[in-house]
């Protein structure tokens, strides 16, 4: 089907070289500015940010910490006005609070951290003559935090596994945690993945039930105090006081940004794991497919196929119908085989014909119109598959991947792309060895997988688009494109498409001694595999949430200045306020001088 036109359309910019600048570095001819930063007012009347005098009440009205996913939704009938929805993955207390004591946080710090998680919904307006966007106070503006009430839907809703002392119904959860990436739905809502929720729950080693302990371990819930010691302040985070609260996190959540009073939803039909994100593809007949990766070394790739068809339009009645689409359908997990398995030795050497293979989507769980589930996994009930989805994947022999992060479907060709960020334990003693889709031992730099999936079916084929790293190294692959002409790329995380069908990739954890950044990759035609760096983010930061429109590139700069031992007094970065200020996670917008089209 579609093509990108002449090679490189949309990627016509001079690549940014790897660097260690404490700035957002953009190509010549482009400008950038901060759109919104940690502490900026989201709700009208919010106190001005004061780093030295933070309060929980102020934080609940201000832009949260560690921005990750960003979604930009046009306001119907209003030219160049949008609702921006951003997730706040986690709090970094040593960077947020002067003199923070990790062994004895205060109640106020705990409450500020709760308010700094979740999502922000902010109206933003374009500026005449440029691609710049500025936040305004409007009726959509909203903060969702770790204490906002959510409605649970799907097979696990109301099950014994989700009932707690505070919520005997098992259907109402306070808050969302570790909201990593996400997706915008065609019906105008935003999905967000609850990712590393394991880090918030303490005292797992005191759990005596061996079966429960095994499940906690499979989900990475280690014993001892939790990282932030929230269990000191709220028993729901203490596994000795409340065993089931942890089962109420790890879902895909859906937010309706057009109704600031609506309860966001947790969709248990899509399973529970460390959801990086969930991204939607709608087939020609209106079926909805939600792809989602479990971001863990040796974990799985999933898809959910809806039973219902999407209703076109974003009016109130379509919205009511479409917001139930993810309640009814089938959840699958992926199993991959390679065409050149015998040639894979862990070195990254490219087989003749590239890294290619076939795949199968294995059915785990079907959710019916009544919200009840049917399990296809021996020895597990539907509720168990919905809540302990990783164990279901283990039982059916799903393929253990190199940390599946974002998925994105190419709107021009329907091919599906998956960022596999890295896996430094691949091939270690006692760990799974390399396979054709995960071809390198001790994989520091990651790879990008391309699936040819008919979306609603159970079979697919695949190939590796990129095997990332230093292009001068023998173990990298750019689909055969001349490696002397590509930018070094490491640790692909989030994916997005520009209007021309080029894949844009943001990185997290660059292992090549440069700051993280954003790259554009040509997919079709003779330049397939051409990879160019569009920007880098400030020191210590991760590049997230990329949005590429005709007029702007938007990125979240997450955890600028962070390192293993950085504190308020020793930050790696002073971005964006400069001087000797503490760094502030922020969303940045980039546009072409004179208001031209990005990359053209
Ligand atoms: Fe929060 Fe998988 O990155
Ligand atoms: Ca991520
Ligand atoms: Ca994405
Ligand atoms: Ca990541």
Coordinates of C-alpha atoms and ligand atoms in Angstrom, one line a residue:
X1 CA 0.0 0.0 0.0
X2 CA 1.3 3.5 0.9
X3 CA 4.8 4.8 0.5
X4 CA 6.8 7.6 2.0
X5 CA 7.2 9.3 -1.5
X6 CA 10.7 10.3 -2.4
X7 CA 13.4 8.8 -0.1
X8 CA 13.9 10.8 3.1
X9 CA 10.7 12.9 2.8
X10 CA 10.3 14.3 6.4
X11 CA 13.9 13.5 7.4
X12 CA 15.5 16.4 5.6
X13 CA 17.5 17.9 8.4
X14 CA 21.2 17.9 9.4
X15 CA 21.6 15.2 12.1
X16 CA 22.6 16.3 15.6
X17 CA 25.9 14.7 16.6
X18 CA 26.2 12.7 19.9
X19 CA 27.0 15.1 22.7
X20 CA 26.9 15.8 26.5
X21 CA 25.4 19.2 26.4
X22 CA 23.1 20.4 29.2
X23 CA 20.5 21.5 26.7
X24 CA 17.9 20.4 24.1
X25 CA 20.1 20.4 21.0
X26 CA 18.2 20.6 17.7
X27 CA 19.3 20.7 14.0
X28 CA 20.3 24.0 12.4
X29 CA 17.3 26.0 11.4
X30 CA 15.1 24.8 14.3
X31 CA 14.1 26.4 17.6
X32 CA 13.0 24.9 20.8
X33 CA 11.4 26.0 24.1
X34 CA 9.9 24.5 27.2
X35 CA 6.2 24.0 26.9
X36 CA 5.5 23.1 30.6
X37 CA 7.7 22.0 33.5
X38 CA 7.5 20.3 36.8
X39 CA 5.6 22.6 39.2
X40 CA 3.9 24.8 36.6
X41 CA 0.3 25.5 37.3
X42 CA -2.2 23.1 35.6
X43 CA -5.2 24.1 37.6
X44 CA -6.1 27.9 37.6
X45 CA -5.2 29.4 41.0
X46 CA -2.4 26.8 41.7
X47 CA 0.3 28.4 43.8
X48 CA 3.5 29.4 41.9
X49 CA 6.1 26.7 42.1
X50 CA 8.5 27.2 45.0
X51 CA 11.2 24.5 45.2
X52 CA 11.9 25.3 48.9
X53 CA 8.3 25.4 50.0
X54 CA 6.5 22.5 48.3
X55 CA 3.2 21.3 49.6
X56 CA 0.9 18.3 48.7
X57 CA -2.0 20.7 48.0
X58 CA 0.1 22.7 45.6
X59 CA 1.6 19.6 43.9
X60 CA -1.9 18.3 43.2
X61 CA -2.6 21.4 41.1
X62 CA 0.7 21.6 39.4
X63 CA 2.4 19.7 36.6
X64 CA 3.8 16.4 38.1
X65 CA 7.2 14.9 38.1
X66 CA 9.0 12.9 35.5
X67 CA 6.8 13.5 32.4
X68 CA 6.8 10.5 30.0
X69 CA 4.0 9.9 27.5
X70 CA 2.6 13.0 25.7
X71 CA -0.5 13.0 23.6
X72 CA -1.8 16.0 21.7
X73 CA -5.6 15.9 20.9
X74 CA -7.0 18.7 18.6
X75 CA -10.0 20.5 20.1
X76 CA -12.8 20.1 17.5
X77 CA -13.8 23.3 15.8
X78 CA -10.9 25.3 17.3
X79 CA -8.0 26.0 15.0
X80 CA -4.6 25.3 16.6
X81 CA -6.0 24.5 20.0
X82 CA -5.3 21.2 21.7
X83 CA -5.5 19.2 24.8
X84 CA -2.1 17.9 25.9
X85 CA -2.1 14.8 28.1
X86 CA 1.1 13.8 29.8
X87 CA 1.9 11.0 32.2
X88 CA 4.1 11.4 35.3
X89 CA 5.9 8.1 35.7
X90 CA 7.5 8.4 39.1
X91 CA 9.0 10.7 41.7
X92 CA 12.7 11.1 42.2
X93 CA 12.9 12.2 45.9
X94 CA 16.6 12.9 46.1
X95 CA 16.2 15.4 43.3
X96 CA 12.9 16.8 44.5
X97 CA 13.7 17.5 48.2
X98 CA 16.7 19.2 49.7
X99 CA 18.4 17.0 52.3
X100 CA 16.1 14.0 51.5
X101 CA 16.7 11.0 53.8
X102 CA 15.8 7.8 52.0
X103 CA 15.7 5.9 55.2
X104 CA 13.2 8.3 56.9
X105 CA 11.1 10.2 54.4
X106 CA 8.5 12.6 55.9
X107 CA 4.8 12.3 55.6
X108 CA 4.7 15.6 53.7
X109 CA 7.3 14.2 51.2
X110 CA 5.1 11.0 50.8
X111 CA 2.0 13.1 50.1
X112 CA 3.9 15.4 47.6
X113 CA 5.1 12.2 45.8
X114 CA 1.6 10.8 45.6
X115 CA 0.4 14.1 44.0
X116 CA 3.4 14.2 41.6
X117 CA 2.5 10.8 40.1
X118 CA -0.4 10.2 37.6
X119 CA -1.2 12.4 34.6
X120 CA -1.8 16.0 33.6
X121 CA -4.4 17.3 31.2
X122 CA -3.6 20.8 29.9
X123 CA -5.1 22.9 27.1
X124 CA -2.4 24.3 24.8
X125 CA -2.6 26.9 22.0
X126 CA -0.5 27.4 19.0
X127 CA 1.3 30.7 18.4
X128 CA 0.9 32.6 15.2
X129 CA 3.9 32.3 12.8
X130 CA 5.7 29.5 14.7
X131 CA 5.2 25.9 15.9
X132 CA 5.5 27.0 19.5
X133 CA 2.7 25.8 21.9
X134 CA 1.7 27.5 25.2
X135 CA -0.4 26.2 28.1
X136 CA -3.6 27.9 29.1
X137 CA -6.2 27.4 31.8
X138 CA -9.3 25.8 30.3
X139 CA -12.2 23.5 31.3
X140 CA -10.3 20.4 30.4
X141 CA -7.3 21.1 32.7
X142 CA -7.0 18.3 35.3
X143 CA -4.6 16.5 37.5
X144 CA -4.9 12.7 38.0
X145 CA -2.7 11.5 40.9
X146 CA -1.9 8.4 43.0
X147 CA -5.1 9.1 45.0
X148 CA -7.7 9.8 42.2
X149 CA -10.5 7.2 42.1
X150 CA -10.4 4.8 39.2
X151 CA -13.1 2.4 38.0
X152 CA -11.9 -1.2 37.4
X153 CA -13.4 -3.1 34.4
X154 CA -13.0 -6.5 32.9
X155 CA -12.6 -10.0 34.2
X156 CA -10.7 -9.1 37.4
X157 CA -13.2 -6.4 38.5
X158 CA -14.9 -7.4 41.7
X159 CA -12.8 -10.6 41.9
X160 CA -11.5 -11.8 45.3
X161 CA -8.0 -11.0 44.0
X162 CA -8.8 -7.3 43.9
X163 CA -10.8 -6.9 47.1
X164 CA -9.2 -4.9 49.9
X165 CA -10.2 -3.8 53.4
X166 CA -10.7 -0.3 52.0
X167 CA -12.6 -1.5 48.9
X168 CA -14.6 -4.7 49.6
X169 CA -16.1 -4.4 46.1
X170 CA -12.8 -4.8 44.3
X171 CA -13.9 -2.3 41.7
X172 CA -12.6 1.1 42.9
X173 CA -8.8 1.8 43.1
X174 CA -7.2 5.0 44.4
X175 CA -4.7 6.2 41.9
X176 CA -2.5 5.1 39.1
X177 CA 1.3 4.5 39.5
X178 CA 4.3 4.5 37.3
X179 CA 2.5 5.6 34.2
X180 CA 5.1 5.1 31.5
X181 CA 4.2 5.5 27.8
X182 CA 0.7 5.3 26.3
X183 CA -1.4 6.0 23.3
X184 CA -4.1 8.2 21.9
X185 CA -7.2 6.3 20.8
X186 CA -9.1 7.2 17.6
X187 CA -12.1 7.9 19.8
X188 CA -10.3 10.7 21.6
X189 CA -9.2 9.2 24.9
X190 CA -5.7 8.5 26.2
X191 CA -4.3 5.1 27.3
X192 CA -1.5 4.9 29.8
X193 CA 0.6 1.9 30.9
X194 CA 1.1 1.2 34.6
X195 CA 4.7 0.0 34.4
X196 CA 7.1 -0.6 37.4
X197 CA 4.4 -0.7 40.1
X198 CA 6.4 -3.3 42.0
X199 CA 8.6 -0.6 43.6
X200 CA 5.8 0.8 45.7
X201 CA 5.0 -2.2 47.9
X202 CA 7.0 -3.2 51.0
X203 CA 7.6 -6.2 53.2
X204 CA 7.0 -9.0 50.6
X205 CA 9.5 -11.2 52.4
X206 CA 7.0 -11.5 55.3
X207 CA 4.3 -13.0 53.1
X208 CA 3.9 -16.6 54.3
X209 CA 1.6 -18.0 51.6
X210 CA 4.1 -19.7 49.2
X211 CA 1.9 -19.3 46.2
X212 CA 1.4 -15.6 46.8
X213 CA 5.1 -15.2 47.4
X214 CA 5.9 -16.9 44.1
X215 CA 3.6 -14.6 42.3
X216 CA 5.0 -11.5 44.0
X217 CA 8.5 -12.6 43.0
X218 CA 7.5 -13.1 39.3
X219 CA 6.3 -9.5 39.3
X220 CA 9.6 -8.2 40.8
X221 CA 8.2 -7.4 44.2
X222 CA 11.3 -7.9 46.3
X223 CA 11.3 -8.2 50.1
X224 CA 12.2 -5.4 52.5
X225 CA 11.2 -1.8 52.6
X226 CA 10.0 -0.3 49.4
X227 CA 12.2 2.3 47.7
X228 CA 10.1 5.3 49.0
X229 CA 8.8 3.6 52.2
X230 CA 5.2 4.6 51.4
X231 CA 4.2 1.6 53.6
X232 CA 5.3 3.8 56.6
X233 CA 2.4 6.1 55.9
X234 CA -0.4 4.0 54.2
X235 CA -1.1 0.4 55.0
X236 CA -2.2 -0.3 51.5
X237 CA 1.5 -0.3 50.4
X238 CA 2.4 -2.8 53.2
X239 CA 2.0 -6.4 52.0
X240 CA 1.7 -7.6 55.6
X241 CA -1.4 -5.4 56.1
X242 CA -3.0 -5.6 52.6
X243 CA -2.1 -8.4 50.3
X244 CA -4.3 -7.4 47.4
X245 CA -3.6 -3.7 46.8
X246 CA -0.6 -4.7 44.6
X247 CA -3.0 -6.7 42.4
X248 CA -4.8 -3.4 41.6
X249 CA -1.8 -1.9 39.7
X250 CA -0.1 -3.0 36.5
X251 CA -3.0 -2.3 34.1
X252 CA -3.7 -0.2 31.0
X253 CA -5.7 2.9 32.2
X254 CA -8.0 5.0 30.0
X255 CA -8.6 8.7 30.6
X256 CA -11.3 10.7 28.9
X257 CA -9.7 14.1 28.7
X258 CA -12.9 15.8 27.5
X259 CA -14.6 15.4 30.9
X260 CA -12.5 16.5 33.8
X261 CA -15.0 14.9 36.3
X262 CA -15.0 11.4 34.6
X263 CA -13.5 8.5 36.6
X264 CA -10.6 7.0 34.7
X265 CA -10.8 3.3 34.0
X266 CA -8.4 0.3 34.6
X267 CA -8.9 -2.3 31.9
X268 CA -8.2 -5.8 33.3
X269 CA -9.1 -7.5 30.0
X270 CA -5.7 -6.4 28.7
X271 CA -3.9 -8.2 31.4
X272 CA -1.6 -7.2 34.2
X273 CA 2.1 -6.8 33.7
X274 CA 4.6 -4.0 33.5
X275 CA 2.7 -2.3 30.7
X276 CA 5.1 0.1 28.9
X277 CA 2.1 1.5 26.9
X278 CA -0.8 0.4 24.8
X279 CA -1.2 1.6 21.3
X280 CA -4.3 1.2 19.1
X281 CA -4.7 0.1 15.5
X282 CA -8.2 0.1 13.9
X283 CA -8.7 -2.4 11.1
X284 CA -10.7 -1.6 7.9
X285 CA -13.8 -3.3 9.5
X286 CA -13.5 -1.3 12.7
X287 CA -12.0 -3.9 15.0
X288 CA -9.7 -2.4 17.6
X289 CA -6.3 -4.0 18.3
X290 CA -4.3 -2.8 21.3
X291 CA -0.6 -3.8 21.3
X292 CA 1.4 -3.7 24.6
X293 CA 4.8 -4.8 25.7
X294 CA 5.9 -6.0 29.2
X295 CA 9.0 -4.0 29.8
X296 CA 11.2 -6.6 31.6
X297 CA 14.1 -8.6 30.6
X298 CA 12.9 -11.9 29.1
X299 CA 9.2 -10.8 29.2
X300 CA 6.5 -10.9 26.5
X301 CA 4.6 -9.0 23.8
X302 CA 0.8 -9.0 23.9
X303 CA -2.2 -7.9 21.8
X304 CA -5.8 -7.5 22.6
X305 CA -8.4 -7.7 19.8
X306 CA -11.8 -6.2 20.5
X307 CA -15.1 -8.0 19.9
X308 CA -16.9 -4.8 19.2
X309 CA -16.3 -2.4 16.3
X310 CA -15.4 1.2 16.8
X311 CA -18.1 3.8 16.1
X312 CA -16.8 6.8 14.0
X313 CA -16.7 10.3 15.4
X314 CA -15.9 11.7 18.8
X315 CA -19.4 12.9 19.9
X316 CA -20.9 11.9 23.2
X317 CA -22.7 8.8 22.1
X318 CA -19.8 7.4 20.1
X319 CA -17.5 8.1 23.0
X320 CA -19.9 6.2 25.4
X321 CA -19.8 3.2 23.0
X322 CA -16.1 3.4 22.2
X323 CA -15.1 3.7 25.9
X324 CA -16.4 0.1 26.3
X325 CA -14.4 -1.3 23.4
X326 CA -11.5 -2.5 25.6
X327 CA -14.0 -4.3 27.9
X328 CA -14.8 -7.1 25.4
X329 CA -12.3 -9.1 23.3
X330 CA -9.4 -11.5 23.3
X331 CA -5.9 -11.2 24.8
X332 CA -3.0 -12.9 23.1
X333 CA 0.7 -13.4 23.8
X334 CA 3.4 -13.7 21.1
X335 CA 5.7 -16.7 20.3
X336 CA 8.4 -16.1 17.6
X337 CA 10.5 -18.5 15.6
X338 CA 13.5 -17.6 13.4
X339 CA 14.2 -18.6 9.8
X340 CA 17.9 -18.8 10.4
X341 CA 18.0 -20.2 14.0
X342 CA 21.1 -22.3 13.3
X343 CA 23.1 -19.2 12.3
X344 CA 22.5 -17.3 15.5
X345 CA 25.5 -17.4 17.8
X346 CA 25.0 -14.3 20.0
X347 CA 27.5 -12.1 18.2
X348 CA 24.8 -10.2 16.2
X349 CA 26.2 -11.5 12.9
X350 CA 23.5 -10.9 10.3
X351 CA 22.2 -14.0 8.6
X352 CA 22.0 -14.0 4.8
X353 CA 18.6 -12.4 4.2
X354 CA 18.5 -10.5 7.5
X355 CA 17.0 -11.5 10.8
X356 CA 13.5 -12.9 9.8
X357 CA 10.9 -15.3 11.1
X358 CA 7.4 -16.2 11.8
X359 CA 5.2 -15.7 14.8
X360 CA 2.1 -16.9 16.5
X361 CA -0.4 -15.1 18.8
X362 CA -1.4 -17.5 21.5
X363 CA -4.9 -17.0 23.0
X364 CA -4.9 -16.5 26.8
X365 CA -8.2 -14.9 27.7
X366 CA -11.5 -14.0 26.2
X367 CA -13.7 -11.4 27.8
X368 CA -17.4 -11.4 27.0
X369 CA -20.1 -8.8 26.9
X370 CA -21.0 -9.5 30.6
X371 CA -17.4 -8.6 31.6
X372 CA -16.8 -12.2 32.5
X373 CA -13.7 -13.9 31.2
X374 CA -12.9 -17.3 29.8
X375 CA -9.4 -18.7 30.3
X376 CA -7.5 -20.7 27.7
X377 CA -4.6 -21.5 30.0
X378 CA -4.5 -24.8 31.8
X379 CA -4.8 -24.5 35.6
X380 CA -5.6 -20.8 35.6
X381 CA -9.0 -19.2 36.0
X382 CA -9.9 -16.1 33.9
X383 CA -9.4 -13.9 36.9
X384 CA -6.0 -15.3 37.4
X385 CA -5.0 -14.8 33.8
X386 CA -6.2 -11.2 34.0
X387 CA -4.2 -10.5 37.2
X388 CA -1.2 -12.9 36.8
X389 CA -0.8 -12.6 33.1
X390 CA 2.9 -13.2 33.2
X391 CA 2.3 -16.7 34.6
X392 CA -0.1 -17.4 31.8
X393 CA 2.6 -16.4 29.3
X394 CA 5.1 -18.6 31.0
X395 CA 2.7 -21.6 30.8
X396 CA 2.1 -21.3 27.1
X397 CA 5.7 -20.9 26.2
X398 CA 5.7 -17.3 24.9
X399 CA 9.0 -15.9 23.6
X400 CA 11.2 -14.1 26.1
X401 CA 12.1 -10.8 24.6
X402 CA 14.8 -8.1 25.2
X403 CA 12.5 -5.7 27.2
X404 CA 9.5 -4.9 24.9
X405 CA 8.8 -1.2 25.2
X406 CA 6.6 0.8 22.8
X407 CA 4.6 -0.6 19.9
X408 CA 3.4 1.6 17.0
X409 CA 1.6 0.7 13.8
X410 CA 2.6 2.5 10.6
X411 CA -0.6 4.3 9.5
X412 CA 0.6 4.1 5.8
X413 CA 1.5 0.4 5.6
X414 CA -0.1 -1.3 8.7
X415 CA 3.2 -2.8 9.7
X416 CA 3.8 -2.9 13.5
X417 CA 7.0 -1.8 15.1
X418 CA 8.3 -2.8 18.6
X419 CA 11.2 -1.2 20.5
X420 CA 13.2 -3.8 22.3
X421 CA 15.3 -1.5 24.5
X422 CA 18.2 -3.8 25.7
X423 CA 18.8 -6.9 27.8
X424 CA 22.2 -7.0 29.5
X425 CA 21.5 -10.4 30.9
X426 CA 20.7 -12.2 27.6
X427 CA 23.0 -15.3 27.4
X428 CA 24.3 -14.9 31.0
X429 CA 24.9 -18.1 32.9
X430 CA 21.5 -19.5 33.8
X431 CA 19.5 -17.1 31.6
X432 CA 18.0 -17.7 28.2
X433 CA 20.4 -17.4 25.3
X434 CA 20.1 -15.5 22.1
X435 CA 17.5 -16.2 19.4
X436 CA 16.9 -14.6 16.0
X437 CA 14.7 -11.8 17.3
X438 CA 16.9 -11.2 20.3
X439 CA 20.2 -12.1 18.6
X440 CA 22.9 -10.6 20.8
X441 CA 24.3 -11.8 24.1
X442 CA 24.6 -9.1 26.9
X443 CA 22.6 -6.8 24.7
X444 CA 23.4 -3.2 25.7
X445 CA 21.9 -1.3 22.8
X446 CA 18.6 -3.0 21.8
X447 CA 16.8 -3.6 18.5
X448 CA 13.7 -2.6 16.6
X449 CA 11.3 -5.4 15.4
X450 CA 9.0 -5.0 12.5
X451 CA 5.9 -7.3 12.4
X452 CA 3.7 -7.9 9.4
X453 CA 0.5 -8.8 11.3
X454 CA -3.0 -8.9 9.9
X455 CA -3.9 -7.4 13.3
X456 CA -6.9 -9.6 14.2
X457 CA -5.4 -12.9 13.2
X458 CA -3.1 -15.3 15.0
X459 CA -0.1 -15.5 12.6
X460 CA 2.5 -13.0 11.6
X461 CA 5.9 -12.7 10.1
X462 CA 8.7 -10.5 11.4
X463 CA 12.1 -9.0 10.6
X464 CA 14.5 -6.8 12.6
X465 CA 14.6 -3.3 11.2
X466 CA 17.5 -2.1 13.3
X467 CA 20.0 -3.8 15.6
X468 CA 21.1 -0.7 17.5
X469 CA 24.5 0.5 18.6
X470 CA 27.6 2.1 17.2
X471 CA 27.3 1.8 13.4
X472 CA 31.0 1.2 13.2
X473 CA 30.6 -2.0 15.3
X474 CA 30.1 -5.3 13.5
X475 CA 27.1 -6.2 15.7
X476 CA 24.8 -3.5 14.4
X477 CA 22.4 -3.6 11.5
X478 CA 20.4 -0.9 9.7
X479 CA 18.4 -3.0 7.2
X480 CA 21.4 -2.9 4.9
X481 CA 21.6 0.9 4.7
X482 CA 25.1 2.3 4.4
X483 CA 26.3 2.3 8.1
X484 CA 28.8 5.1 7.4
X485 CA 25.8 7.4 6.9
X486 CA 23.6 6.8 10.0
X487 CA 23.6 8.2 13.5
X488 CA 24.6 6.0 16.4
X489 CA 21.4 4.9 18.3
X490 CA 21.1 3.0 21.5
X491 CA 18.3 1.8 23.8
X492 CA 15.1 2.5 21.7
X493 CA 12.1 3.1 23.9
X494 CA 9.2 5.1 22.5
X495 CA 8.0 5.1 18.9
X496 CA 5.9 7.5 16.9
X497 CA 5.1 8.2 13.2
X498 CA 5.4 11.5 11.4
X499 CA 2.9 12.5 8.7
X500 CA 5.1 10.9 6.0
X501 CA 5.3 7.4 7.4
X502 CA 8.8 7.7 8.9
X503 CA 9.4 6.0 12.3
X504 CA 10.7 8.2 15.1
X505 CA 12.4 6.6 18.0
X506 CA 13.3 8.1 21.4
X507 CA 16.0 6.5 23.5
X508 CA 16.4 5.8 27.2
X509 CA 19.8 4.9 28.6
X510 CA 22.1 5.5 25.7
X511 CA 25.1 3.2 26.2
X512 CA 27.3 5.1 23.7
X513 CA 28.5 7.9 25.9
X514 CA 26.1 10.5 24.6
X515 CA 22.9 12.1 26.0
X516 CA 19.7 10.4 25.0
X517 CA 17.8 11.6 21.9
X518 CA 15.2 11.3 19.2
X519 CA 15.9 9.7 15.8
X520 CA 14.0 9.5 12.5
X521 CA 14.2 6.3 10.5
X522 CA 13.2 5.8 6.8
X523 CA 11.2 2.6 6.4
X524 CA 10.4 2.3 2.7
X525 CA 12.2 2.6 -0.5
X526 CA 16.0 2.6 -1.2
X527 CA 16.7 4.5 2.0
X528 CA 15.1 2.0 4.3
X529 CA 17.2 1.9 7.5
X530 CA 18.5 5.4 7.1
X531 CA 18.7 6.7 10.7
X532 CA 19.2 10.4 11.7
X533 CA 19.3 12.0 15.1
X534 CA 16.9 15.0 15.3
X535 CA 17.7 16.1 18.9
X536 CA 19.4 15.3 22.1
X537 CA 18.0 16.0 25.6
X538 CA 19.9 17.5 28.6
X539 CA 22.4 15.5 30.7
X540 CA 20.9 12.6 32.7
X541 CA 17.6 12.9 30.9
X542 CA 15.6 10.3 29.0
X543 CA 13.7 11.3 25.8
X544 CA 10.0 10.3 25.9
X545 CA 6.6 10.9 24.5
X546 CA 7.6 12.0 21.1
X547 CA 4.9 13.6 19.0
X548 CA 5.8 14.6 15.4
X549 CA 3.3 16.8 13.6
X550 CA 3.7 18.8 10.4
X551 CA 4.8 21.9 12.5
X552 CA 6.3 20.6 15.7
X553 CA 8.2 17.9 17.5
X554 CA 7.3 17.5 21.1
X555 CA 9.3 15.5 23.6
X556 CA 9.2 14.9 27.3
X557 CA 12.5 15.3 29.0
X558 CA 12.3 12.8 31.9
X559 CA 14.6 12.9 34.9
X560 CA 17.1 15.5 33.7
X561 CA 20.2 15.6 35.9
X562 CA 19.5 12.2 37.4
X563 CA 22.3 9.7 38.1
X564 CA 22.9 7.1 40.7
X565 CA 24.2 9.6 43.2
X566 CA 22.9 12.9 42.0
X567 CA 21.0 15.0 44.6
X568 CA 19.6 18.5 44.8
X569 CA 23.1 19.8 45.8
X570 CA 24.9 17.8 43.1
X571 CA 22.7 17.7 40.0
X572 CA 24.1 16.6 36.7
X573 CA 21.9 19.3 35.0
X574 CA 20.5 22.7 35.7
X575 CA 18.0 22.5 32.8
X576 CA 15.7 24.2 32.0
X577 CA 16.0 27.1 34.5
X578 CA 19.9 27.3 34.2
X579 CA 22.3 28.9 36.7
X580 CA 22.5 26.8 39.8
X581 CA 18.8 25.7 39.8
X582 CA 17.6 22.2 40.4
X583 CA 16.6 20.4 37.1
X584 CA 12.9 20.1 36.3
X585 CA 11.4 17.4 34.1
X586 CA 9.7 19.3 31.3
X587 CA 7.9 18.9 28.0
X588 CA 9.8 20.7 25.2
X589 CA 8.5 21.8 21.8
X590 CA 10.7 22.2 18.7
X591 CA 9.7 24.0 15.5
X592 CA 11.3 25.2 12.3
X593 CA 12.3 28.8 12.2
X594 CA 9.9 30.7 9.9
X595 CA 7.2 28.1 10.8
X596 CA 8.0 25.6 8.0
X597 CA 7.3 21.9 8.0
X598 CA 9.4 19.6 10.1
X599 CA 12.0 17.7 8.1
X600 CA 10.9 19.1 4.8
Ligands
LIG1 FE1 9.2 3.4 31.8 FE2 9.8 1.0 29.9 O1 10.1 2.7 30.3
LIG2 CA1 9.6 4.0 28.5
LIG3 CA1 4.3 5.6 20.8
LIG4 CA1 12.7 2.8 29.3

